[in-house]
Coordinates of C-alpha atoms in Angstrom, one line a residue:
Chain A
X150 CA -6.8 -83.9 6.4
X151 CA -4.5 -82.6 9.5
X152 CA -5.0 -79.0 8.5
X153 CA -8.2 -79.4 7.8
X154 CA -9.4 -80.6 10.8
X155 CA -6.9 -78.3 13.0
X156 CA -8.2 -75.1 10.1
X157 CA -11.9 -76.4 11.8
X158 CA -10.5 -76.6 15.4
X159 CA -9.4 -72.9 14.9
X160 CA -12.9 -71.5 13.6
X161 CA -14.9 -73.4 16.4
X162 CA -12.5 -72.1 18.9
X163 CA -12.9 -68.7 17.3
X164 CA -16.5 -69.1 17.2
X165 CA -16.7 -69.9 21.1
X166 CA -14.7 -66.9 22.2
X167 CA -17.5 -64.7 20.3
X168 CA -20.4 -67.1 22.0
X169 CA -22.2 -63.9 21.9
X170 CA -22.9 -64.3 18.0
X171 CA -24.6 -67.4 18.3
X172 CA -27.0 -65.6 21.0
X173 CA -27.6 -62.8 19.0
X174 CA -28.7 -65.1 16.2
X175 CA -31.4 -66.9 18.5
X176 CA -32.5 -63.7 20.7
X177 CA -33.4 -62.0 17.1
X178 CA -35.3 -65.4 15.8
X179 CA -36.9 -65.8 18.7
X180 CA -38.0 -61.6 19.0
X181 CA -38.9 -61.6 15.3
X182 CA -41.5 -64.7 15.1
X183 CA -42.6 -63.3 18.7
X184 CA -43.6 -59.9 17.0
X185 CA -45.9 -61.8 14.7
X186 CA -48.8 -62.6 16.9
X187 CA -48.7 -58.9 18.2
X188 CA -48.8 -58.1 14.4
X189 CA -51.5 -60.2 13.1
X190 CA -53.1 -60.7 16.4
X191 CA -53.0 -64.3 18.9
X192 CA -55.7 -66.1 17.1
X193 CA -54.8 -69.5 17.9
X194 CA -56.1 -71.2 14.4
X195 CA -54.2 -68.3 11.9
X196 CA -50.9 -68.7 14.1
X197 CA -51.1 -72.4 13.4
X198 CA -51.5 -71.1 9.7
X199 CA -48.9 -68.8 9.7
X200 CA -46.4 -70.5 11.6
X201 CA -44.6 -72.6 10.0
X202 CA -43.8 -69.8 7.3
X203 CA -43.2 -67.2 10.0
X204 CA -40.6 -69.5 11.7
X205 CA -38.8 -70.0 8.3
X206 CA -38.7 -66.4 7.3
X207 CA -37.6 -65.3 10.8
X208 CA -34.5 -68.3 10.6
X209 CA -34.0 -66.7 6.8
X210 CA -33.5 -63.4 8.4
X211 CA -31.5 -64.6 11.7
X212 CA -29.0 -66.4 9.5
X213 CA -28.6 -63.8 7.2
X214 CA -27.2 -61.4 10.4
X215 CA -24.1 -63.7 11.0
X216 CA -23.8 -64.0 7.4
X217 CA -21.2 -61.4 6.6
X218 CA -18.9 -62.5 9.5
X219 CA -18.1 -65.7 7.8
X220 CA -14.8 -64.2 6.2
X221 CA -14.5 -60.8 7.0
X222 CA -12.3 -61.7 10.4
X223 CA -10.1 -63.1 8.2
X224 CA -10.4 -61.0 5.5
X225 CA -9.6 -57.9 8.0
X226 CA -6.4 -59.2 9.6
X227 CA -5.0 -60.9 7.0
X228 CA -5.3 -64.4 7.5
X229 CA -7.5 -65.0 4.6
X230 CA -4.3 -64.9 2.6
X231 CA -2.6 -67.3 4.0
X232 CA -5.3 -69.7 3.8
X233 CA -5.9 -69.1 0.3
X234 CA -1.9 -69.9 0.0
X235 CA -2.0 -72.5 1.9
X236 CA -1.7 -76.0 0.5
X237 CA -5.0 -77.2 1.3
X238 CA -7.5 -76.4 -1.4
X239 CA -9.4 -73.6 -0.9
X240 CA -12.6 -74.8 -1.4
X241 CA -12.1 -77.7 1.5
X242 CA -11.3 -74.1 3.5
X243 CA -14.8 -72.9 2.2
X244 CA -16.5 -76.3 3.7
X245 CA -14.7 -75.8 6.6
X246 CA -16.3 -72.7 7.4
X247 CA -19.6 -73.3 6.4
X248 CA -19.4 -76.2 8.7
X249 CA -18.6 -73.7 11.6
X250 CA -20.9 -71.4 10.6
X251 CA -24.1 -73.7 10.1
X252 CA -22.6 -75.3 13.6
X253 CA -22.8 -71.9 15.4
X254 CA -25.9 -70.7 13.4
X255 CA -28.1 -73.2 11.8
X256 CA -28.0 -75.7 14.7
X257 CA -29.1 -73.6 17.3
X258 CA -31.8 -72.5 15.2
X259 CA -32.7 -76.2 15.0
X260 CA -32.6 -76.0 18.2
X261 CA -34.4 -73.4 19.4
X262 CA -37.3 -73.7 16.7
X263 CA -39.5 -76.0 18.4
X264 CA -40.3 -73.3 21.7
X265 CA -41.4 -71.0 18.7
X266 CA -43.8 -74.1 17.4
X267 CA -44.9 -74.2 21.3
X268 CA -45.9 -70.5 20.8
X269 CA -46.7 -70.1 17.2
X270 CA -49.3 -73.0 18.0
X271 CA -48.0 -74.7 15.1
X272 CA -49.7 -78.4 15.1
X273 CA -48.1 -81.1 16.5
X274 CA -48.2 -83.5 13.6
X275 CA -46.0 -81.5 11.5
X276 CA -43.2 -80.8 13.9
X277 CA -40.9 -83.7 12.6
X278 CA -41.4 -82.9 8.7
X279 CA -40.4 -78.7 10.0
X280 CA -37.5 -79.5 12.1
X281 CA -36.5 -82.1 8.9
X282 CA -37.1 -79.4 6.5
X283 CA -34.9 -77.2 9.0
X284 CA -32.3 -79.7 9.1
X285 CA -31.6 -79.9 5.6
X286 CA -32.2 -76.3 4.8
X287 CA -30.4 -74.3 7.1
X288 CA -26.9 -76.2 5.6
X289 CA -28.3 -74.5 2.1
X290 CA -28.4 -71.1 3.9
X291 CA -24.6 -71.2 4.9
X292 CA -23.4 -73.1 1.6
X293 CA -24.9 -69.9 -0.1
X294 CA -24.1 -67.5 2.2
X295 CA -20.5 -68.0 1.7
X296 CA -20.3 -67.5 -1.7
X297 CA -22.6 -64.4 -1.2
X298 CA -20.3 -63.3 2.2
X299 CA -17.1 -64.0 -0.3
X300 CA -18.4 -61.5 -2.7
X301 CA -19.3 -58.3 -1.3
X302 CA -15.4 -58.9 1.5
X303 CA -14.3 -55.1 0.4
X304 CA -17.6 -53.5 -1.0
X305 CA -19.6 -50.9 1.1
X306 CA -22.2 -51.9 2.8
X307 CA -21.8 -55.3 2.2
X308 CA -24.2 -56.4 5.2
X309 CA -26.9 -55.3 3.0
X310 CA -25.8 -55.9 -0.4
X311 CA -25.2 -59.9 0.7
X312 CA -28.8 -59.7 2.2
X313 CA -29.9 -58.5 -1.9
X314 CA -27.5 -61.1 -3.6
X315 CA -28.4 -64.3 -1.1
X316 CA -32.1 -63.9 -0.3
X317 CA -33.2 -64.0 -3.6
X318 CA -31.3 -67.3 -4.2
X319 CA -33.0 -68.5 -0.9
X320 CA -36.3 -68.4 -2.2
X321 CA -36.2 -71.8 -3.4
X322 CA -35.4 -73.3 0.4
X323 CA -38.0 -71.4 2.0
X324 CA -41.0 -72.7 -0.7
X325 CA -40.1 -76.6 -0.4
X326 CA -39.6 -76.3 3.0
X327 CA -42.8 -74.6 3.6
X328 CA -44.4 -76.6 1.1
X329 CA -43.6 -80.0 3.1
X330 CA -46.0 -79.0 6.3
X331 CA -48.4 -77.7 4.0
X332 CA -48.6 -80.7 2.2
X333 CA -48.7 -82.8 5.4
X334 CA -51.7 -81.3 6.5
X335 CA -53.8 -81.3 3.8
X336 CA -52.9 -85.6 3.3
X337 CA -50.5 -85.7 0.8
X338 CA -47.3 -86.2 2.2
X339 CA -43.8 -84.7 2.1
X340 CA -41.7 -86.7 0.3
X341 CA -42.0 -85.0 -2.9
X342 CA -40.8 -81.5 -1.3
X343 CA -38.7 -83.0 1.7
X344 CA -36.5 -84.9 -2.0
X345 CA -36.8 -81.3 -4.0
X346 CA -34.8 -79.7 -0.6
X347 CA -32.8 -82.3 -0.5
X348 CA -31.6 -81.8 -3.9
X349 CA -30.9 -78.2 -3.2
X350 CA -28.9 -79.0 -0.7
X351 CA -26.8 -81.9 -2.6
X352 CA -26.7 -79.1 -5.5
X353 CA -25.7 -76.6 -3.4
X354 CA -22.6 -78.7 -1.4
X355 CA -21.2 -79.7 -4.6
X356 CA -21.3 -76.2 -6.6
X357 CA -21.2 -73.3 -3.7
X358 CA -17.8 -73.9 -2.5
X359 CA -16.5 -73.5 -5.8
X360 CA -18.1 -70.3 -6.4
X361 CA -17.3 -69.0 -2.9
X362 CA -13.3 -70.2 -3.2
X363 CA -13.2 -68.7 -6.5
X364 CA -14.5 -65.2 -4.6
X365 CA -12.3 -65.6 -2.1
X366 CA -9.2 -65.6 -4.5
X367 CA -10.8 -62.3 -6.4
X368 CA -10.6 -60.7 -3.0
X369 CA -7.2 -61.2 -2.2
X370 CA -5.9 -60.6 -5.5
Chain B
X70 CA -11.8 -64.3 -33.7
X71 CA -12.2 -64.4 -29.6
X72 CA -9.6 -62.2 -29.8
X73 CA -9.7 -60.5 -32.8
X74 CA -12.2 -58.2 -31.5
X75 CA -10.5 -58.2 -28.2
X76 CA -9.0 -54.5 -29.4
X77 CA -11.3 -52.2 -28.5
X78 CA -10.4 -49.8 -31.8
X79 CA -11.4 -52.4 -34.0
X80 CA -14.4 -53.0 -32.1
X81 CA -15.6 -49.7 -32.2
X82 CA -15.0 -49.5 -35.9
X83 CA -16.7 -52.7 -37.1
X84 CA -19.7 -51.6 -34.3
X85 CA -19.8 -48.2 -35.9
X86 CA -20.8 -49.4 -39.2
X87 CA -23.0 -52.0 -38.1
X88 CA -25.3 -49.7 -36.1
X89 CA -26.9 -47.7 -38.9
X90 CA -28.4 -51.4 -40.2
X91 CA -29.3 -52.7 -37.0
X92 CA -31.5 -49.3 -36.0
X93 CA -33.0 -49.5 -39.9
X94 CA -34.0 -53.2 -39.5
X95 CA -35.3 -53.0 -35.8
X96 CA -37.3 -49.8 -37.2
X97 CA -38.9 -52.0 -39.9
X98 CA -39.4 -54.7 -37.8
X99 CA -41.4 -52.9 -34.9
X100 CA -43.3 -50.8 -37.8
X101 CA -44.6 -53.8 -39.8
X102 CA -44.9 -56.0 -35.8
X103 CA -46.9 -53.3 -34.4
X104 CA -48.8 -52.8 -37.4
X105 CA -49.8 -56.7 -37.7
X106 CA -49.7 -57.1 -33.6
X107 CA -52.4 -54.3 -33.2
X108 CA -54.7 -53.9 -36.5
X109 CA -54.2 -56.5 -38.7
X110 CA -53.6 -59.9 -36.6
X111 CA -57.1 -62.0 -35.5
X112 CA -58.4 -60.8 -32.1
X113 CA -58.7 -64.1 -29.5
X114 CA -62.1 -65.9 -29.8
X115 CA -61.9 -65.8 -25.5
X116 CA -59.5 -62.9 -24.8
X117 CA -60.7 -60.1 -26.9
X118 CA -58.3 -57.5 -27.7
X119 CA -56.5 -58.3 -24.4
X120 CA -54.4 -60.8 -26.6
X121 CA -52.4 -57.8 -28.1
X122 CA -50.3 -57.8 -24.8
X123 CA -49.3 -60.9 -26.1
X124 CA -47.2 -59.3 -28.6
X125 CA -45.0 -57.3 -26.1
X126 CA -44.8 -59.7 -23.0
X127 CA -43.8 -62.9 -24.6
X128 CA -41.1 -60.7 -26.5
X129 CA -40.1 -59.2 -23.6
X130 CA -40.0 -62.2 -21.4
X131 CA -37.8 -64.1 -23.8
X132 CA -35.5 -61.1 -23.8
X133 CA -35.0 -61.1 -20.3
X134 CA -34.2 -64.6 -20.4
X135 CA -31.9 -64.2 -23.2
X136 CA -30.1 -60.9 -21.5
X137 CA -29.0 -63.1 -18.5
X138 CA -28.1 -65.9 -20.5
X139 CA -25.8 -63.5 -23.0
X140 CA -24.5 -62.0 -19.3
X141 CA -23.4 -65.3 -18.6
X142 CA -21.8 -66.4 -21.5
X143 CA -20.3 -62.6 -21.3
X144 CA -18.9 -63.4 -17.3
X145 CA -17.9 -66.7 -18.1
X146 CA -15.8 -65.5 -21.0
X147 CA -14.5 -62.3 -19.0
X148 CA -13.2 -65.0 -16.1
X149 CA -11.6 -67.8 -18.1
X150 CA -10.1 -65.6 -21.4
X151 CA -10.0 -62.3 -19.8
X152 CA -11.6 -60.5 -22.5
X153 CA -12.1 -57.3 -21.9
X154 CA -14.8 -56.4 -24.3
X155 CA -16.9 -59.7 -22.7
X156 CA -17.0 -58.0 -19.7
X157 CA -18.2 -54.8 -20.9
X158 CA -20.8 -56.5 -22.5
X159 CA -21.9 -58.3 -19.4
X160 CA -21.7 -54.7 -18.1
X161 CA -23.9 -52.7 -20.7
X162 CA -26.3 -56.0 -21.1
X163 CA -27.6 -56.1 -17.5
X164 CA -29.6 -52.7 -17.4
X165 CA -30.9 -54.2 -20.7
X166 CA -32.9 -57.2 -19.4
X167 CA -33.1 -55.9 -15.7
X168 CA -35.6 -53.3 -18.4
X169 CA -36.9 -56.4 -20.1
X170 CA -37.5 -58.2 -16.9
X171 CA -39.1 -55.0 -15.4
X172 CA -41.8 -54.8 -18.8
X173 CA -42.3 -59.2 -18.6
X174 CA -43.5 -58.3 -15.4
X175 CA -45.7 -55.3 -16.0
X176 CA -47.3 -56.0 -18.9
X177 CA -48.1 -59.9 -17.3
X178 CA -49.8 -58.2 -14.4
X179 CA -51.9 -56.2 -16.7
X180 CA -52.6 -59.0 -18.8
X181 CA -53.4 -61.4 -15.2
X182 CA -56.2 -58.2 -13.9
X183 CA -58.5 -58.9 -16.8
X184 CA -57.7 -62.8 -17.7
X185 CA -57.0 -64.2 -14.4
X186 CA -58.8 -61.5 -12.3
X187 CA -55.3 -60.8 -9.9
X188 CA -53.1 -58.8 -10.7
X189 CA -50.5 -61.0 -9.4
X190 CA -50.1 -64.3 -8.1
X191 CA -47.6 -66.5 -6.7
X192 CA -47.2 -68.9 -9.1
X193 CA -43.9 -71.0 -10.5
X194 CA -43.0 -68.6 -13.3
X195 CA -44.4 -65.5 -11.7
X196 CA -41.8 -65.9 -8.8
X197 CA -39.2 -67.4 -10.6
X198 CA -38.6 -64.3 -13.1
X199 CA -39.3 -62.0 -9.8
X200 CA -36.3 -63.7 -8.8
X201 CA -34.3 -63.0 -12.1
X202 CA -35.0 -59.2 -11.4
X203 CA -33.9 -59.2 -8.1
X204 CA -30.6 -61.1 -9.2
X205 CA -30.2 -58.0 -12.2
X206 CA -30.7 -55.6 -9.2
X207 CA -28.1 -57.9 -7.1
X208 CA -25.3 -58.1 -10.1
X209 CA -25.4 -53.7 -10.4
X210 CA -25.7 -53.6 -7.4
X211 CA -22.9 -55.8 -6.6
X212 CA -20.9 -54.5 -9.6
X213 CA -21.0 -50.6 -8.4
X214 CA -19.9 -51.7 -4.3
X215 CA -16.3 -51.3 -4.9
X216 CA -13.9 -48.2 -5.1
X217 CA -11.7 -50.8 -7.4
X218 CA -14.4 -51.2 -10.1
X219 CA -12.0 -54.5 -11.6
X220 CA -12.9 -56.3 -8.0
X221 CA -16.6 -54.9 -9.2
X222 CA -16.6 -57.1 -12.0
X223 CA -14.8 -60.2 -10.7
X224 CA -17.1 -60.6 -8.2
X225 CA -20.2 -59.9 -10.3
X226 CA -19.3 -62.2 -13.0
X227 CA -19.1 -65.3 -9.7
X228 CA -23.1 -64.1 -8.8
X229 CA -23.8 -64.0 -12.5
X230 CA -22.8 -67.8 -12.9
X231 CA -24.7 -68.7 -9.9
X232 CA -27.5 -67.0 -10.4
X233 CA -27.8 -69.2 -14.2
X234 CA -29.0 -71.7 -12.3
X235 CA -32.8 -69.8 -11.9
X236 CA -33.0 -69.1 -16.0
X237 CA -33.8 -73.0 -16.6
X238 CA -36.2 -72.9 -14.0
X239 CA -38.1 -70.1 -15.2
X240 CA -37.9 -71.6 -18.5
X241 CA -39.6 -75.3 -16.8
X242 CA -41.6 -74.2 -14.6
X243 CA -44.6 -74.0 -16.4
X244 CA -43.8 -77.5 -17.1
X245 CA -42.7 -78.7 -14.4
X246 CA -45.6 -76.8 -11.6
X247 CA -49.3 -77.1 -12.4
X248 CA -50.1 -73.2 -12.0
X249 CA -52.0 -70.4 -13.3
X250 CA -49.5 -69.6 -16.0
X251 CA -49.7 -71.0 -19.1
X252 CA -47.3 -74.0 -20.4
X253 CA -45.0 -72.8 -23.7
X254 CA -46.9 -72.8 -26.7
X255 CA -44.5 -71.5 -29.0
X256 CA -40.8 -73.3 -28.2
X257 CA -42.4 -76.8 -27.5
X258 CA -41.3 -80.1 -29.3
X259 CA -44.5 -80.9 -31.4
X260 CA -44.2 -77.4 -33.1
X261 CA -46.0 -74.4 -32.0
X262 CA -49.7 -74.2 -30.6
X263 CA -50.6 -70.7 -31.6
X264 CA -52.1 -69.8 -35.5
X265 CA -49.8 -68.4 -38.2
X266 CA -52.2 -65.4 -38.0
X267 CA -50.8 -64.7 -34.4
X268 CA -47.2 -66.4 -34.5
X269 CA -45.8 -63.7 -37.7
X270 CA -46.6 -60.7 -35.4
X271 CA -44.8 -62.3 -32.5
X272 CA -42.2 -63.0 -34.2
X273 CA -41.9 -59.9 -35.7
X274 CA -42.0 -57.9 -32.5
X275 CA -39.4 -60.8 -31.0
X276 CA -37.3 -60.1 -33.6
X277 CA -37.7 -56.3 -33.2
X278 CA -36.8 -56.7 -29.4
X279 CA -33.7 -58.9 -30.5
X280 CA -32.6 -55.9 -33.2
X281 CA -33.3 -53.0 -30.7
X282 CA -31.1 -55.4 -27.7
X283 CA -28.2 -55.6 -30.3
X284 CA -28.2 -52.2 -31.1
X285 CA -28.2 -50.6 -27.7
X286 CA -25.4 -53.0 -26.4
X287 CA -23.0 -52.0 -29.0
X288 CA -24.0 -48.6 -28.4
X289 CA -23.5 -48.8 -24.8
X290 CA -20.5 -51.1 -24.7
X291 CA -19.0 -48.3 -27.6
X292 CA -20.0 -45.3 -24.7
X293 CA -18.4 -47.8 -21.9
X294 CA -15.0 -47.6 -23.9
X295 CA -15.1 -44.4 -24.9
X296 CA -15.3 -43.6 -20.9
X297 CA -12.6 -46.1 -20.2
X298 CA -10.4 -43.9 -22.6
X299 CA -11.9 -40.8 -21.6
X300 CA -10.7 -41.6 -17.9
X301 CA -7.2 -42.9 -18.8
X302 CA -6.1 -39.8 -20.8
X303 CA -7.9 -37.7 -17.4
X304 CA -5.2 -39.7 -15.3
X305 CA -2.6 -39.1 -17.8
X306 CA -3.2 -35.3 -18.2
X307 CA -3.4 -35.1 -13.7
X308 CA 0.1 -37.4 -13.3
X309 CA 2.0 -35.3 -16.1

């Protein structure tokens, strides 16, 4: 448990020392819903339409850009193979990361989503169900990007090729998720979706870091 | 027998000589499908003619399911027993059904213009097997990104297994959504909802699909080897 947590002090210290991540992740959230009402025009009623679905894509895409980082650090200067020999399982090591890297991404997503609602015009009553749906999806994004970041550690152009592999995947996350303020306005409640993305994401934390650890060993062998 | 046909000699030989049969049964299965599928089998009492895209979708779709599902077993096999051949197989199956996928789709959206009036539509089973050709895409893609190609399929054979997860979902979702799609009417548990009259052409023309998916991958996992060898004897000949 020791190395664990001092393996987790290590990646948020890393991770603080390259603040300028994290802020690249929000400025191109915050520029890509902005574009929206410039593409579709500002008419307040189809913004409130659109946004909850444009906010979603737009975290989709913002997530995916830090994506590929997740290893390839460690993957560059070597230290991936000491953690894969190190005694702690690997797949605590995958945890560990996605921890750090929903911490440094999906949080301040979280966070920053509700200035978006502000501007997106996105109705008030269905704030608490997005930022829920945002809360338990964005863990999903990370849980899957690592096994997807694990993968294409030595392929060319793996930036793109994890965006092909992961989004697909993704789909899933983004229809409950939208689904649950959808089904808030029109009466019927969120539960039923709100317990669906809940179960992707109990699905996804017990089967991902298995994947991803298993990845990580083909990469250093 | 896992390993028995682990050597790829013995392979090719027992693939060689079951070819010949495979291409004459497919050929007599699509000849007497088509023939029942578009003249002799009862036209739809709502759809018209229309239903005769019946007889290549629903074939098609199953393949596509069944391609990934072989690719799986294939990866699964390839990581645990290292079996060569299992990974070639994965290999030469997933142009297969990414083909299979690719026809589900086109022949459901040109079935959907005149039944459902859309092209296309967004629903359960619709997206779901949209999903499974993006994930074909994702595994050659994934599989060609490395200069070592055994990296290539180690880490393929990981996205295959996670990407099983989607095949029973397209399989349920019919069942499971309310959409525009129609639930199963052929693998359900109180037997089949389609006449005889309609069922022996589809089967026919699944089993024709089935034949012609057999043949091909032993044809292309017999090319795969045969370019394996051809590239080891090029290294040999360049280091001597």
């Amino acid at each position: 448990m020791n190395a664990v947590s001092v393996l987790f002090r290590r990646e948020m210290r890393l991770a603080m020392r390259q603040s300028a991540d994290s802020v690249m992740v929000i400025a191109f959230f915050v520029i890509a819903v902005v574009l929206f009402p410039f593409g579709v025009g500002p008419e307040p009623n189809m913004l409130a339409r659109i946004g909850p679905g444009v906010i979603w894509v737009a975290a989709l895409l913002a997530a995916m850009l830090s994506m590929d980082r997740m290893f390839m650090g460690d993957y560059e200067d070597g230290s991936l193979e000491l953690l894969v020999l190190s005694p702690v399982a690997l797949e605590f090591v995958v945890l560990v990361k996605v921890l750090a890297h929903w911490l440094t991404t999906g949080l301040p997503l979280i966070v920053t989503a509700p200035l978006l609602f502000v501007m997106m015009n996105v109705p008030t009553e269905i704030w608490p169900v997005l930022l829920m749906t945002l809360l338990l999806g964005t863990p999903v994004l990370s849980l899957l990007g690592s096994v997807g970041a694990a993968l294409v550690l030595g392929a060319r152009r793996g930036g793109v090729l994890l965006s092909l592999l992961v989004l697909p995947l993704l789909i899933p996350v983004l229809i409950f998720a939208v689904g649950s303020g959808d089904a808030v306005l029109y009466g019927t409640g969120a539960k039923a979706n709100l317990m669906l993305l809940g179960g992707v994401l109990l699905g996804s934390l017990a089967l991902t870091p298995w994947a991803a650890a298993q990845a990580l060993r083909e990469a250093v062998a | 027998m896992l390993h028995y046909f682990a050597n790829p000699t013995r392979f090719q030989r027992l693939s060689r000589r079951i070819e010949p049969w495979l291409l004459v049964a497919m050929i007599l299965c699509f000849a007497f499908g088509l023939y029942f599928a578009l003249f002799s089998s009862p036209v739809d009492y709502q759809q018209g003619h229309t239903v005769r895209i019946m007889y290549i979708h629903v074939p098609a779709a199953w393949m596509a399911l069944f391609c990934y599902t072989a690719m799986a077993v294939a990866a699964a096999v390839a990581m645990i027993w290292k079996h060569a051949l299992a990974d070639v197989a994965a290999k030469a199956t997933a142009p297969i059904g990414a083909v299979f996928t690719f026809l589900a789709l086109v022949t459901g959206s040109l079935w959907g213009k005149p039944m459902w009036g859309t092209w296309w539509v967004w629903d359960a089973r619709l997206t779901s097997v949209l999903v499974l050709f993006f994930l074909y895409l994702g595994y050659m893609a994934l599989r060609d990104a490395f200069d070592e190609p055994g990296r290539g399929a180690r880490a393929s054979a990981i996205l295959v297994l996670v990407g099983f997860v989607n095949v029973p979902i397209i399989k349920f979702s019919v069942d499971w959504w309310n959409t525009l799609h129609q639930p199963s009417s052929v693998l359900r548990m109180d037997g089949p909802t389609i006449h005889p009259d309609m069922l022996t052409p589809l089967f026919l023309m699944a089993a024709a699909f089935q034949l012609y998916y057999f043949w091909l991958v032993l044809v292309r996992i017999r090319r795969e080897l045969m370019a394996n060898r051809t590239r080891a004897l090029r290294h040999r000949q360049a280091a001597a």
